[in-house]
mmCIF file of C-alpha atoms in Angstrom:
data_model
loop_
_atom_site.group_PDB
_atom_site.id
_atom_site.type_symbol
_atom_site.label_atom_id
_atom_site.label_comp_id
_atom_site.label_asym_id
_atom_site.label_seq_id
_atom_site.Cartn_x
_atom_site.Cartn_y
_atom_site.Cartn_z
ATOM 1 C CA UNK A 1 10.150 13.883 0.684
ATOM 2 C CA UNK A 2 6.973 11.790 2.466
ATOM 3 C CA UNK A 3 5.771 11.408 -1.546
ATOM 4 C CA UNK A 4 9.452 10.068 -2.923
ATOM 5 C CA UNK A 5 9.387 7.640 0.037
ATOM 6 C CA UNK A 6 5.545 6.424 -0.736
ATOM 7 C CA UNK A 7 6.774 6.102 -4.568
ATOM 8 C CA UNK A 8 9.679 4.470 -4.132
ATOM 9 C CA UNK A 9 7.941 2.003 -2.084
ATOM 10 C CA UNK A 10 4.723 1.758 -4.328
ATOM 11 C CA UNK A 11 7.619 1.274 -7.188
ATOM 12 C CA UNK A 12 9.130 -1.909 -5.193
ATOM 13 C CA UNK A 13 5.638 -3.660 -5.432
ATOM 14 C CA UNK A 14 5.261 -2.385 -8.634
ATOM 15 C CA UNK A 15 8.389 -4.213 -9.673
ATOM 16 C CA UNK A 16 7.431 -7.473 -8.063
ATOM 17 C CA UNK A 17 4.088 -7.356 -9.199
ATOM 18 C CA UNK A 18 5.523 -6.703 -12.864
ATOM 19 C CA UNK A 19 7.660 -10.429 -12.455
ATOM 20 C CA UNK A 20 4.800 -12.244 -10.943
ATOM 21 C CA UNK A 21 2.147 -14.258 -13.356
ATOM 22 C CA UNK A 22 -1.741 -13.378 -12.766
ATOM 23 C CA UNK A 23 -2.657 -16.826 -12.003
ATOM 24 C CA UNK A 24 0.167 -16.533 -9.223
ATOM 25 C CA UNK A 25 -0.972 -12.798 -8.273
ATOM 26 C CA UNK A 26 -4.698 -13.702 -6.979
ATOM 27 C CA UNK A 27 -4.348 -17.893 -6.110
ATOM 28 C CA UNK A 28 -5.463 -18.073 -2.717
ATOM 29 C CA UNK A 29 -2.001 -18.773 -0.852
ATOM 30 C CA UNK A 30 -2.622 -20.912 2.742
ATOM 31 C CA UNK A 31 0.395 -19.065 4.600
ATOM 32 C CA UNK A 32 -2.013 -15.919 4.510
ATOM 33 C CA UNK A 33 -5.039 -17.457 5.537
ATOM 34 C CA UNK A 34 -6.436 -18.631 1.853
ATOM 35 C CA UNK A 35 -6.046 -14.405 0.693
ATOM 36 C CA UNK A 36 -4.309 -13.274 -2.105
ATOM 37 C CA UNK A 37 -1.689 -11.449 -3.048
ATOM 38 C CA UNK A 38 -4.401 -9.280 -4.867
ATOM 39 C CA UNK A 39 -5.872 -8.726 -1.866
ATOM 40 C CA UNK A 40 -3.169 -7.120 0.084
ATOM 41 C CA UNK A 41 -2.224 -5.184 -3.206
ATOM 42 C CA UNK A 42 -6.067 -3.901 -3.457
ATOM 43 C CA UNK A 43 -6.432 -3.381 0.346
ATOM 44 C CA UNK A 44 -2.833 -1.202 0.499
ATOM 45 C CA UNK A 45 -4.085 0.291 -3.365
ATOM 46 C CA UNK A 46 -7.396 1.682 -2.170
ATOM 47 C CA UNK A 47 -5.449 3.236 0.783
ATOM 48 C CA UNK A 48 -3.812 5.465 -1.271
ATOM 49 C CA UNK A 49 -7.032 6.307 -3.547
ATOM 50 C CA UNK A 50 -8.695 7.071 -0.165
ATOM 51 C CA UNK A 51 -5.974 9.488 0.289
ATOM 52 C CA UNK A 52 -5.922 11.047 -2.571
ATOM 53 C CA UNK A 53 -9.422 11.914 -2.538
ATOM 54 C CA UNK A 54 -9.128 12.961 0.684
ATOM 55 C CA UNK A 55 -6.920 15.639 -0.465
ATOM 56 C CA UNK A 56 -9.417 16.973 -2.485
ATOM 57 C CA UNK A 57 -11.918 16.487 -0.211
ATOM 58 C CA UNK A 58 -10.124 17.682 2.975
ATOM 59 C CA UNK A 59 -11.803 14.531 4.663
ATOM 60 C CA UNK A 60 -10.116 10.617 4.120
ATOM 61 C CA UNK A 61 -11.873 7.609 5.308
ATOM 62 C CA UNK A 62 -10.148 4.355 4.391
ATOM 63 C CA UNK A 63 -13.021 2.740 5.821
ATOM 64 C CA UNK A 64 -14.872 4.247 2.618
ATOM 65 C CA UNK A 65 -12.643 1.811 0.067
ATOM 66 C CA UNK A 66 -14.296 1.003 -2.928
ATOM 67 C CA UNK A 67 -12.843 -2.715 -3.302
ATOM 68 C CA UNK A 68 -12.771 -2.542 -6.501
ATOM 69 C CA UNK A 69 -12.369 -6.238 -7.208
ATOM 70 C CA UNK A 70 -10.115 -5.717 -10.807
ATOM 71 C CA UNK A 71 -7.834 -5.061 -8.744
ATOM 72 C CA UNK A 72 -7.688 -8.374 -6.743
ATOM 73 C CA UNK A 73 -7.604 -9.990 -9.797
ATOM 74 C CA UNK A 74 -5.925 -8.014 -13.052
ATOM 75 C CA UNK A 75 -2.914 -7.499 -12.230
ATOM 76 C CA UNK A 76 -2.073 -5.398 -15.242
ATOM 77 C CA UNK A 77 -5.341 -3.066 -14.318
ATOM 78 C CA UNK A 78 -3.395 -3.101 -10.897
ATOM 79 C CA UNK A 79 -0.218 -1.608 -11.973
ATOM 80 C CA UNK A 80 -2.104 1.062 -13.806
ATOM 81 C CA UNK A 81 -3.457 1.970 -11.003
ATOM 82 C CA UNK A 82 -0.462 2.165 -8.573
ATOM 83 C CA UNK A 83 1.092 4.386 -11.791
ATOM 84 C CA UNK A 84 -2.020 6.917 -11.101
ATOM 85 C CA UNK A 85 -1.171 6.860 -7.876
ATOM 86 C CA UNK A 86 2.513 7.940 -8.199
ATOM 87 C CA UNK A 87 1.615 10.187 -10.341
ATOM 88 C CA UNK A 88 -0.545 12.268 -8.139
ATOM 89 C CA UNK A 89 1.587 11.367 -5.383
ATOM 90 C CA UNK A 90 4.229 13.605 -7.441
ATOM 91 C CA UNK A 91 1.682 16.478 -7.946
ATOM 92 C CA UNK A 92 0.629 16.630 -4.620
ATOM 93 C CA UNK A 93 3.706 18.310 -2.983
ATOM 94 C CA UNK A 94 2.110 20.241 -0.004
ATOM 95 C CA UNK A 95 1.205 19.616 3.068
ATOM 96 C CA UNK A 96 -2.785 20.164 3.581
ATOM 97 C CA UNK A 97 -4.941 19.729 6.976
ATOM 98 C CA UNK A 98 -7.167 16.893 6.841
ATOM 99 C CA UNK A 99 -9.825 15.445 8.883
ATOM 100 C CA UNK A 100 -9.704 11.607 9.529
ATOM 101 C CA UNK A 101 -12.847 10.015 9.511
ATOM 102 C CA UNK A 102 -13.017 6.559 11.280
ATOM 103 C CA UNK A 103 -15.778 4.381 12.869
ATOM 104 C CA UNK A 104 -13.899 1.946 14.238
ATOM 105 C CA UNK A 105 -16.866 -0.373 14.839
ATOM 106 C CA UNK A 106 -19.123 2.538 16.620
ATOM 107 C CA UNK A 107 -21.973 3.354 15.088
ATOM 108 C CA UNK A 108 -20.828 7.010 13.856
ATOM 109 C CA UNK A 109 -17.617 8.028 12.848
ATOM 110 C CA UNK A 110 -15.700 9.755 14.677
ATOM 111 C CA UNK A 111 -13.692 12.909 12.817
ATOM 112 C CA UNK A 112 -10.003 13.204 14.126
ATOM 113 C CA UNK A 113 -7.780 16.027 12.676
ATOM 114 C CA UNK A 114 -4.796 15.453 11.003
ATOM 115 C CA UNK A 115 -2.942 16.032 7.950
ATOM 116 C CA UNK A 116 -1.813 14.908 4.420
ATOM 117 C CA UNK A 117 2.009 14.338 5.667
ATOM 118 C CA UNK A 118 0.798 12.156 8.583
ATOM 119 C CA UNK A 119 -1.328 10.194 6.604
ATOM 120 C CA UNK A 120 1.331 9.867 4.032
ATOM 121 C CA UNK A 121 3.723 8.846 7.172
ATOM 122 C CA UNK A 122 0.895 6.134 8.036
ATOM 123 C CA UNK A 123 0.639 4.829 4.733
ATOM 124 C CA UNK A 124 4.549 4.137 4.408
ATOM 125 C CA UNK A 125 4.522 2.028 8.015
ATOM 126 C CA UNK A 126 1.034 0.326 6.316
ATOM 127 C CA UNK A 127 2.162 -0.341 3.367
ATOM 128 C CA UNK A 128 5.773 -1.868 4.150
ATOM 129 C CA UNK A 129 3.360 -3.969 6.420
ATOM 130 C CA UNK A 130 1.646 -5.095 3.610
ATOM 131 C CA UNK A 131 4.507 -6.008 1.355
ATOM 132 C CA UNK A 132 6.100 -8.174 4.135
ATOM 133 C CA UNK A 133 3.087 -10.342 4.416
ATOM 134 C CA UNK A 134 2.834 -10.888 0.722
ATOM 135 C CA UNK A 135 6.877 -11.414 0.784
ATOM 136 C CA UNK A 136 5.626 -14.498 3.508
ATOM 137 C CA UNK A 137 3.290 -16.010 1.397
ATOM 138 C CA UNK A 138 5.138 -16.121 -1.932
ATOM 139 C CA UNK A 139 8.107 -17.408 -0.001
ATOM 140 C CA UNK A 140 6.114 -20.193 1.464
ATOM 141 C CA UNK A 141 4.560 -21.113 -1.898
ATOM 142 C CA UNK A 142 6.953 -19.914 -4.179
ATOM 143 C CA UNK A 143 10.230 -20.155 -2.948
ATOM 144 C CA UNK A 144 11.459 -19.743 -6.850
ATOM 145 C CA UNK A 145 10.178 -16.021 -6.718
ATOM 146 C CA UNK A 146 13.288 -13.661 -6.148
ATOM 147 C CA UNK A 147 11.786 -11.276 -4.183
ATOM 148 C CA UNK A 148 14.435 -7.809 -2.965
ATOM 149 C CA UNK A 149 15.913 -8.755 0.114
ATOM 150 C CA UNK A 150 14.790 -5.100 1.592
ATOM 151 C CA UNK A 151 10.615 -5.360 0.070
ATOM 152 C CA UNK A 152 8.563 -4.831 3.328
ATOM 153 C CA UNK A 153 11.266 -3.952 5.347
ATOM 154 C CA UNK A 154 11.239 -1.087 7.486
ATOM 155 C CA UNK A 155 13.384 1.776 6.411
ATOM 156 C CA UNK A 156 14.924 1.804 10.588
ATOM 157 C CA UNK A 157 15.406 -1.847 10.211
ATOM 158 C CA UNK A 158 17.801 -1.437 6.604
ATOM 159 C CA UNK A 159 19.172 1.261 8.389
ATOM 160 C CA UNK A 160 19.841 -0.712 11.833
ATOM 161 C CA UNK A 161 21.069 -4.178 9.265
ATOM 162 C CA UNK A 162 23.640 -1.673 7.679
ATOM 163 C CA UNK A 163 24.813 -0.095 10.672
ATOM 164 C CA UNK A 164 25.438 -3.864 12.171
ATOM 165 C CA UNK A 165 27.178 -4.704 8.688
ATOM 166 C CA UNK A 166 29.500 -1.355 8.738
#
């Protein structure tokens, strides 16, 4: 259930990424501070690698990205990627103790436990984060992008909006 809710999510950026140009996809956009779409994609991308290793690991560190700059900037290399992803997303149907490893500007890490459903809970709430400050910045720039009225919405807030519209 967690995985269908990352895909389908990973699948809305997918789309939009599918409809935007490359020179669009990593143009430095003022609205988020001169970053690029790219950036958010590779930041929220390398999330989900860092989870999937730690699945095989038994130990995920997102501090540990590889920012892997093709994906800033191919956005074709990018949705190849998120495909990978979803893919192993799909394989990966149980739940599995992890350990957490975070720094959070000490100078060890520090190793909390937790599991591959939470972190796959955490990644939705990140990710939908993600996608609504890239919806921001295209909007500002490119109001001519149709972007899905529900991309980086929370899933309470559609549910609250059609509650209110019932």
């Amino acid at each position: 259930m967690l995985q269908k809710i990352n895909i389908d999510i990973i699948e809305q950026l997918s789309d939009l990424l599918e409809d935007l140009d490359n020179v669009v996809y990593k143009e430095s956009l003022a609205p988020l501070h001169y970053h690029s779409v790219g950036q958010h994609v590779r930041h929220v991308t390398e999330f989900y690698l860092c989870l999937l290793k730690g699945y095989e690991t038994g130990e995920v560190n997102y501090d540990a990205r590889q920012r892997d700059l093709r994906i800033e900037v191919d956005k074709d290399f990018t949705l190849e990627v998120l495909e990978n992803v979803t893919n192993h997303l799909n394989f990966y149907q149980n739940d599995k103790q992890l350990i957490l490893q975070t720094a959070f500007g000490l100078e060890e890490a520090i190793n909390i436990p937790s599991s591959f459903f939470r972190e796959l809970t955490y990644l939705i709430e990140h990710t939908i984060h993600h996608l609504a400050i890239i919806k921001i910045g295209l909007n500002e720039v490119y109001p001519e992008i149709q972007i899905a009225p529900d991309f980086g919405v929370a899933h309470s807030t559609i549910k609250h909006r059609n509650m209110q519209n019932a």
